[in-house]
Amino acid sequence: MNRQLIVAGNWKMNKNLMEAFTLASGVLAKAKKMSNKVEIVLAPPAPYLHTINSMSKNIAHVNIAAQNCHFEPSGAYTGEVSAEILHSMDIAYVILGHSERRKYFQENHEILAKKVSAAIRAGVKIIFCCGEPLEVRESNTQESFVLQQLEESLFHLSETEMKQVVVAYEPIWAIGTGKTASPAQAQDMHAFIRTQVATKYTTELADACSILYGGSCKPSNAAELFAEKDVDGALVGGASLKAEDFLQIIQARAKQA
Ligand code: PEP
């Protein structure tokens, strides 16, 4: 397998400055000694991006992600951060399409397509989240739901641009609920996503595209998820807020590298 293995921690709107510093220090101190086969990505709240990026600069397999960006490069958009600003700060990734952004900030397919283009334009890589709500899973229409998310917000990218994208499959019913998709459910959807990428682009690109699982991933279930052949890593919410738990998930990924 020639895909990058990745474990990313989405801190969301958590941790004050001192707590963020403590968490980042705890993760980085151990990360330094860990296998460089697993790329570690930390997505702290925006005000901490610069400091935590500086703290991680000497560890090549650690990168930093923003949790959002605006689609315009600059201008009168009070409170917003552009992909160009992130790039100027040397931030490697931006998370786009997270279900919380879709739900609480009305980010629809069209807005997300513009944000995806903006990140590519600025040279910031993307962790693109997709995933279905419970009622869609219960009606067994999750594949067409996820395909629409990909088609309407991501698949306008060229083949070269698509190489800058990591996909995160995050079933909404598993986010922050303690309910994890079974390894088989995750594998089925990851394989489906990979097939769609192959159909739209090429098999080579699909084979090289990292697809992460997100949704109550924790030390107790990480290994079984990572045992699935199309699960290349995880986007972790709650469990990324405790250094020890997050590090255990990284270890689980490294063991199966
Ligand atoms: C997330 O919000 O990206 C996520 C996966 O959260 P949690 O791990 O808490 O379910």
mmCIF file with all atom_site columns, N, CA, C and O in Angstrom, residues 157-184:
data_model
loop_
_atom_site.group_PDB
_atom_site.id
_atom_site.type_symbol
_atom_site.label_atom_id
_atom_site.label_alt_id
_atom_site.label_comp_id
_atom_site.label_asym_id
_atom_site.label_entity_id
_atom_site.label_seq_id
_atom_site.pdbx_PDB_ins_code
_atom_site.Cartn_x
_atom_site.Cartn_y
_atom_site.Cartn_z
_atom_site.occupancy
_atom_site.B_iso_or_equiv
_atom_site.pdbx_formal_charge
_atom_site.auth_seq_id
_atom_site.auth_comp_id
_atom_site.auth_asym_id
_atom_site.auth_atom_id
_atom_site.pdbx_PDB_model_num
ATOM 1   N N  . LEU A 1 157 ? -12.542 19.218 -8.675  1.00 0.00 ? 157 LEU A N  1
ATOM 2   C CA . LEU A 1 157 ? -11.085 19.392 -8.701  1.00 0.00 ? 157 LEU A CA 1
ATOM 3   C C  . LEU A 1 157 ? -10.474 18.603 -9.847  1.00 0.00 ? 157 LEU A C  1
ATOM 4   O O  . LEU A 1 157 ? -10.975 17.536 -10.228 1.00 0.00 ? 157 LEU A O  1
ATOM 5   N N  . SER A 1 158 ? -9.358  19.102 -10.347 1.00 0.00 ? 158 SER A N  1
ATOM 6   C CA . SER A 1 158 ? -8.615  18.365 -11.363 1.00 0.00 ? 158 SER A CA 1
ATOM 7   C C  . SER A 1 158 ? -7.880  17.209 -10.677 1.00 0.00 ? 158 SER A C  1
ATOM 8   O O  . SER A 1 158 ? -7.790  17.166 -9.438  1.00 0.00 ? 158 SER A O  1
ATOM 9   N N  . GLU A 1 159 ? -7.329  16.327 -11.485 1.00 0.00 ? 159 GLU A N  1
ATOM 10  C CA . GLU A 1 159 ? -6.597  15.188 -10.927 1.00 0.00 ? 159 GLU A CA 1
ATOM 11  C C  . GLU A 1 159 ? -5.417  15.666 -10.062 1.00 0.00 ? 159 GLU A C  1
ATOM 12  O O  . GLU A 1 159 ? -5.192  15.160 -8.961  1.00 0.00 ? 159 GLU A O  1
ATOM 13  N N  . THR A 1 160 ? -4.690  16.640 -10.552 1.00 0.00 ? 160 THR A N  1
ATOM 14  C CA . THR A 1 160 ? -3.545  17.164 -9.786  1.00 0.00 ? 160 THR A CA 1
ATOM 15  C C  . THR A 1 160 ? -4.005  17.767 -8.467  1.00 0.00 ? 160 THR A C  1
ATOM 16  O O  . THR A 1 160 ? -3.392  17.548 -7.414  1.00 0.00 ? 160 THR A O  1
ATOM 17  N N  . GLU A 1 161 ? -5.109  18.496 -8.520  1.00 0.00 ? 161 GLU A N  1
ATOM 18  C CA . GLU A 1 161 ? -5.621  19.134 -7.299  1.00 0.00 ? 161 GLU A CA 1
ATOM 19  C C  . GLU A 1 161 ? -6.124  18.091 -6.308  1.00 0.00 ? 161 GLU A C  1
ATOM 20  O O  . GLU A 1 161 ? -5.925  18.211 -5.092  1.00 0.00 ? 161 GLU A O  1
ATOM 21  N N  . MET A 1 162 ? -6.745  17.049 -6.833  1.00 0.00 ? 162 MET A N  1
ATOM 22  C CA . MET A 1 162 ? -7.332  16.014 -5.964  1.00 0.00 ? 162 MET A CA 1
ATOM 23  C C  . MET A 1 162 ? -6.250  15.300 -5.152  1.00 0.00 ? 162 MET A C  1
ATOM 24  O O  . MET A 1 162 ? -6.532  14.740 -4.093  1.00 0.00 ? 162 MET A O  1
ATOM 25  N N  . LYS A 1 163 ? -5.024  15.358 -5.631  1.00 0.00 ? 163 LYS A N  1
ATOM 26  C CA . LYS A 1 163 ? -3.921  14.723 -4.879  1.00 0.00 ? 163 LYS A CA 1
ATOM 27  C C  . LYS A 1 163 ? -3.654  15.433 -3.558  1.00 0.00 ? 163 LYS A C  1
ATOM 28  O O  . LYS A 1 163 ? -2.945  14.904 -2.708  1.00 0.00 ? 163 LYS A O  1
ATOM 29  N N  . GLN A 1 164 ? -4.194  16.625 -3.414  1.00 0.00 ? 164 GLN A N  1
ATOM 30  C CA . GLN A 1 164 ? -3.994  17.403 -2.177  1.00 0.00 ? 164 GLN A CA 1
ATOM 31  C C  . GLN A 1 164 ? -5.099  17.140 -1.147  1.00 0.00 ? 164 GLN A C  1
ATOM 32  O O  . GLN A 1 164 ? -5.206  17.847 -0.153  1.00 0.00 ? 164 GLN A O  1
ATOM 33  N N  . VAL A 1 165 ? -5.926  16.136 -1.433  1.00 0.00 ? 165 VAL A N  1
ATOM 34  C CA . VAL A 1 165 ? -7.105  15.905 -0.578  1.00 0.00 ? 165 VAL A CA 1
ATOM 35  C C  . VAL A 1 165 ? -7.010  14.580 0.163   1.00 0.00 ? 165 VAL A C  1
ATOM 36  O O  . VAL A 1 165 ? -6.698  13.536 -0.415  1.00 0.00 ? 165 VAL A O  1
ATOM 37  N N  . VAL A 1 166 ? -7.303  14.647 1.455   1.00 0.00 ? 166 VAL A N  1
ATOM 38  C CA . VAL A 1 166 ? -7.509  13.459 2.288   1.00 0.00 ? 166 VAL A CA 1
ATOM 39  C C  . VAL A 1 166 ? -9.013  13.428 2.564   1.00 0.00 ? 166 VAL A C  1
ATOM 40  O O  . VAL A 1 166 ? -9.609  14.462 2.860   1.00 0.00 ? 166 VAL A O  1
ATOM 41  N N  . VAL A 1 167 ? -9.620  12.265 2.428   1.00 0.00 ? 167 VAL A N  1
ATOM 42  C CA . VAL A 1 167 ? -11.060 12.164 2.700   1.00 0.00 ? 167 VAL A CA 1
ATOM 43  C C  . VAL A 1 167 ? -11.254 11.583 4.100   1.00 0.00 ? 167 VAL A C  1
ATOM 44  O O  . VAL A 1 167 ? -10.532 10.668 4.503   1.00 0.00 ? 167 VAL A O  1
ATOM 45  N N  . ALA A 1 168 ? -12.193 12.135 4.844   1.00 0.00 ? 168 ALA A N  1
ATOM 46  C CA . ALA A 1 168 ? -12.537 11.556 6.154   1.00 0.00 ? 168 ALA A CA 1
ATOM 47  C C  . ALA A 1 168 ? -14.007 11.149 6.115   1.00 0.00 ? 168 ALA A C  1
ATOM 48  O O  . ALA A 1 168 ? -14.880 12.002 5.905   1.00 0.00 ? 168 ALA A O  1
ATOM 49  N N  . TYR A 1 169 ? -14.236 9.849  6.272   1.00 0.00 ? 169 TYR A N  1
ATOM 50  C CA . TYR A 1 169 ? -15.626 9.378  6.353   1.00 0.00 ? 169 TYR A CA 1
ATOM 51  C C  . TYR A 1 169 ? -16.057 9.445  7.810   1.00 0.00 ? 169 TYR A C  1
ATOM 52  O O  . TYR A 1 169 ? -15.487 8.757  8.669   1.00 0.00 ? 169 TYR A O  1
ATOM 53  N N  . GLU A 1 170 ? -17.054 10.280 8.078   1.00 0.00 ? 170 GLU A N  1
ATOM 54  C CA . GLU A 1 170 ? -17.515 10.482 9.450   1.00 0.00 ? 170 GLU A CA 1
ATOM 55  C C  . GLU A 1 170 ? -19.032 10.343 9.510   1.00 0.00 ? 170 GLU A C  1
ATOM 56  O O  . GLU A 1 170 ? -19.759 11.334 9.294   1.00 0.00 ? 170 GLU A O  1
ATOM 57  N N  . PRO A 1 171 ? -19.524 9.130  9.761   1.00 0.00 ? 171 PRO A N  1
ATOM 58  C CA . PRO A 1 171 ? -20.978 8.981  9.894   1.00 0.00 ? 171 PRO A CA 1
ATOM 59  C C  . PRO A 1 171 ? -21.460 9.847  11.057  1.00 0.00 ? 171 PRO A C  1
ATOM 60  O O  . PRO A 1 171 ? -20.917 9.754  12.165  1.00 0.00 ? 171 PRO A O  1
ATOM 61  N N  . ILE A 1 172 ? -22.430 10.706 10.791  1.00 0.00 ? 172 ILE A N  1
ATOM 62  C CA . ILE A 1 172 ? -22.837 11.695 11.797  1.00 0.00 ? 172 ILE A CA 1
ATOM 63  C C  . ILE A 1 172 ? -23.357 11.015 13.060  1.00 0.00 ? 172 ILE A C  1
ATOM 64  O O  . ILE A 1 172 ? -23.141 11.497 14.174  1.00 0.00 ? 172 ILE A O  1
ATOM 65  N N  . TRP A 1 173 ? -23.981 9.866  12.891  1.00 0.00 ? 173 TRP A N  1
ATOM 66  C CA . TRP A 1 173 ? -24.544 9.150  14.045  1.00 0.00 ? 173 TRP A CA 1
ATOM 67  C C  . TRP A 1 173 ? -23.453 8.592  14.955  1.00 0.00 ? 173 TRP A C  1
ATOM 68  O O  . TRP A 1 173 ? -23.739 8.130  16.059  1.00 0.00 ? 173 TRP A O  1
ATOM 69  N N  . ALA A 1 174 ? -22.212 8.653  14.512  1.00 0.00 ? 174 ALA A N  1
ATOM 70  C CA . ALA A 1 174 ? -21.107 8.146  15.340  1.00 0.00 ? 174 ALA A CA 1
ATOM 71  C C  . ALA A 1 174 ? -20.260 9.270  15.941  1.00 0.00 ? 174 ALA A C  1
ATOM 72  O O  . ALA A 1 174 ? -19.376 9.000  16.743  1.00 0.00 ? 174 ALA A O  1
ATOM 73  N N  . ILE A 1 175 ? -20.535 10.508 15.555  1.00 0.00 ? 175 ILE A N  1
ATOM 74  C CA . ILE A 1 175 ? -19.686 11.618 16.028  1.00 0.00 ? 175 ILE A CA 1
ATOM 75  C C  . ILE A 1 175 ? -20.123 12.083 17.406  1.00 0.00 ? 175 ILE A C  1
ATOM 76  O O  . ILE A 1 175 ? -21.264 12.521 17.588  1.00 0.00 ? 175 ILE A O  1
ATOM 77  N N  . GLY A 1 176 ? -19.213 11.952 18.349  1.00 0.00 ? 176 GLY A N  1
ATOM 78  C CA . GLY A 1 176 ? -19.464 12.436 19.705  1.00 0.00 ? 176 GLY A CA 1
ATOM 79  C C  . GLY A 1 176 ? -20.549 11.655 20.437  1.00 0.00 ? 176 GLY A C  1
ATOM 80  O O  . GLY A 1 176 ? -21.024 12.074 21.487  1.00 0.00 ? 176 GLY A O  1
ATOM 81  N N  . THR A 1 177 ? -20.962 10.533 19.890  1.00 0.00 ? 177 THR A N  1
ATOM 82  C CA . THR A 1 177 ? -22.068 9.766  20.483  1.00 0.00 ? 177 THR A CA 1
ATOM 83  C C  . THR A 1 177 ? -21.577 8.555  21.254  1.00 0.00 ? 177 THR A C  1
ATOM 84  O O  . THR A 1 177 ? -22.348 7.915  21.966  1.00 0.00 ? 177 THR A O  1
ATOM 85  N N  . GLY A 1 178 ? -20.313 8.203  21.069  1.00 0.00 ? 178 GLY A N  1
ATOM 86  C CA . GLY A 1 178 ? -19.786 6.986  21.680  1.00 0.00 ? 178 GLY A CA 1
ATOM 87  C C  . GLY A 1 178 ? -20.117 5.763  20.835  1.00 0.00 ? 178 GLY A C  1
ATOM 88  O O  . GLY A 1 178 ? -19.651 4.658  21.086  1.00 0.00 ? 178 GLY A O  1
ATOM 89  N N  . LYS A 1 179 ? -20.937 5.964  19.800  1.00 0.00 ? 179 LYS A N  1
ATOM 90  C CA . LYS A 1 179 ? -21.343 4.864  18.922  1.00 0.00 ? 179 LYS A CA 1
ATOM 91  C C  . LYS A 1 179 ? -20.404 4.848  17.705  1.00 0.00 ? 179 LYS A C  1
ATOM 92  O O  . LYS A 1 179 ? -20.359 5.823  16.953  1.00 0.00 ? 179 LYS A O  1
ATOM 93  N N  . THR A 1 180 ? -19.649 3.804  17.547  1.00 0.00 ? 180 THR A N  1
ATOM 94  C CA . THR A 1 180 ? -18.699 3.747  16.431  1.00 0.00 ? 180 THR A CA 1
ATOM 95  C C  . THR A 1 180 ? -19.289 2.905  15.309  1.00 0.00 ? 180 THR A C  1
ATOM 96  O O  . THR A 1 180 ? -19.993 1.932  15.582  1.00 0.00 ? 180 THR A O  1
ATOM 97  N N  . ALA A 1 181 ? -18.958 3.261  14.079  1.00 0.00 ? 181 ALA A N  1
ATOM 98  C CA . ALA A 1 181 ? -19.315 2.363  12.977  1.00 0.00 ? 181 ALA A CA 1
ATOM 99  C C  . ALA A 1 181 ? -18.550 1.057  13.191  1.00 0.00 ? 181 ALA A C  1
ATOM 100 O O  . ALA A 1 181 ? -17.428 1.075  13.702  1.00 0.00 ? 181 ALA A O  1
ATOM 101 N N  . SER A 1 182 ? -19.134 -0.046 12.827  1.00 0.00 ? 182 SER A N  1
ATOM 102 C CA . SER A 1 182 ? -18.389 -1.304 12.950  1.00 0.00 ? 182 SER A CA 1
ATOM 103 C C  . SER A 1 182 ? -17.261 -1.269 11.924  1.00 0.00 ? 182 SER A C  1
ATOM 104 O O  . SER A 1 182 ? -17.348 -0.551 10.919  1.00 0.00 ? 182 SER A O  1
ATOM 105 N N  . PRO A 1 183 ? -16.209 -2.046 12.156  1.00 0.00 ? 183 PRO A N  1
ATOM 106 C CA . PRO A 1 183 ? -15.138 -2.079 11.162  1.00 0.00 ? 183 PRO A CA 1
ATOM 107 C C  . PRO A 1 183 ? -15.674 -2.409 9.764   1.00 0.00 ? 183 PRO A C  1
ATOM 108 O O  . PRO A 1 183 ? -15.239 -1.826 8.775   1.00 0.00 ? 183 PRO A O  1
ATOM 109 N N  . ALA A 1 184 ? -16.648 -3.300 9.692   1.00 0.00 ? 184 ALA A N  1
ATOM 110 C CA . ALA A 1 184 ? -17.199 -3.671 8.370   1.00 0.00 ? 184 ALA A CA 1
ATOM 111 C C  . ALA A 1 184 ? -17.952 -2.501 7.742   1.00 0.00 ? 184 ALA A C  1
ATOM 112 O O  . ALA A 1 184 ? -17.835 -2.259 6.533   1.00 0.00 ? 184 ALA A O  1
#
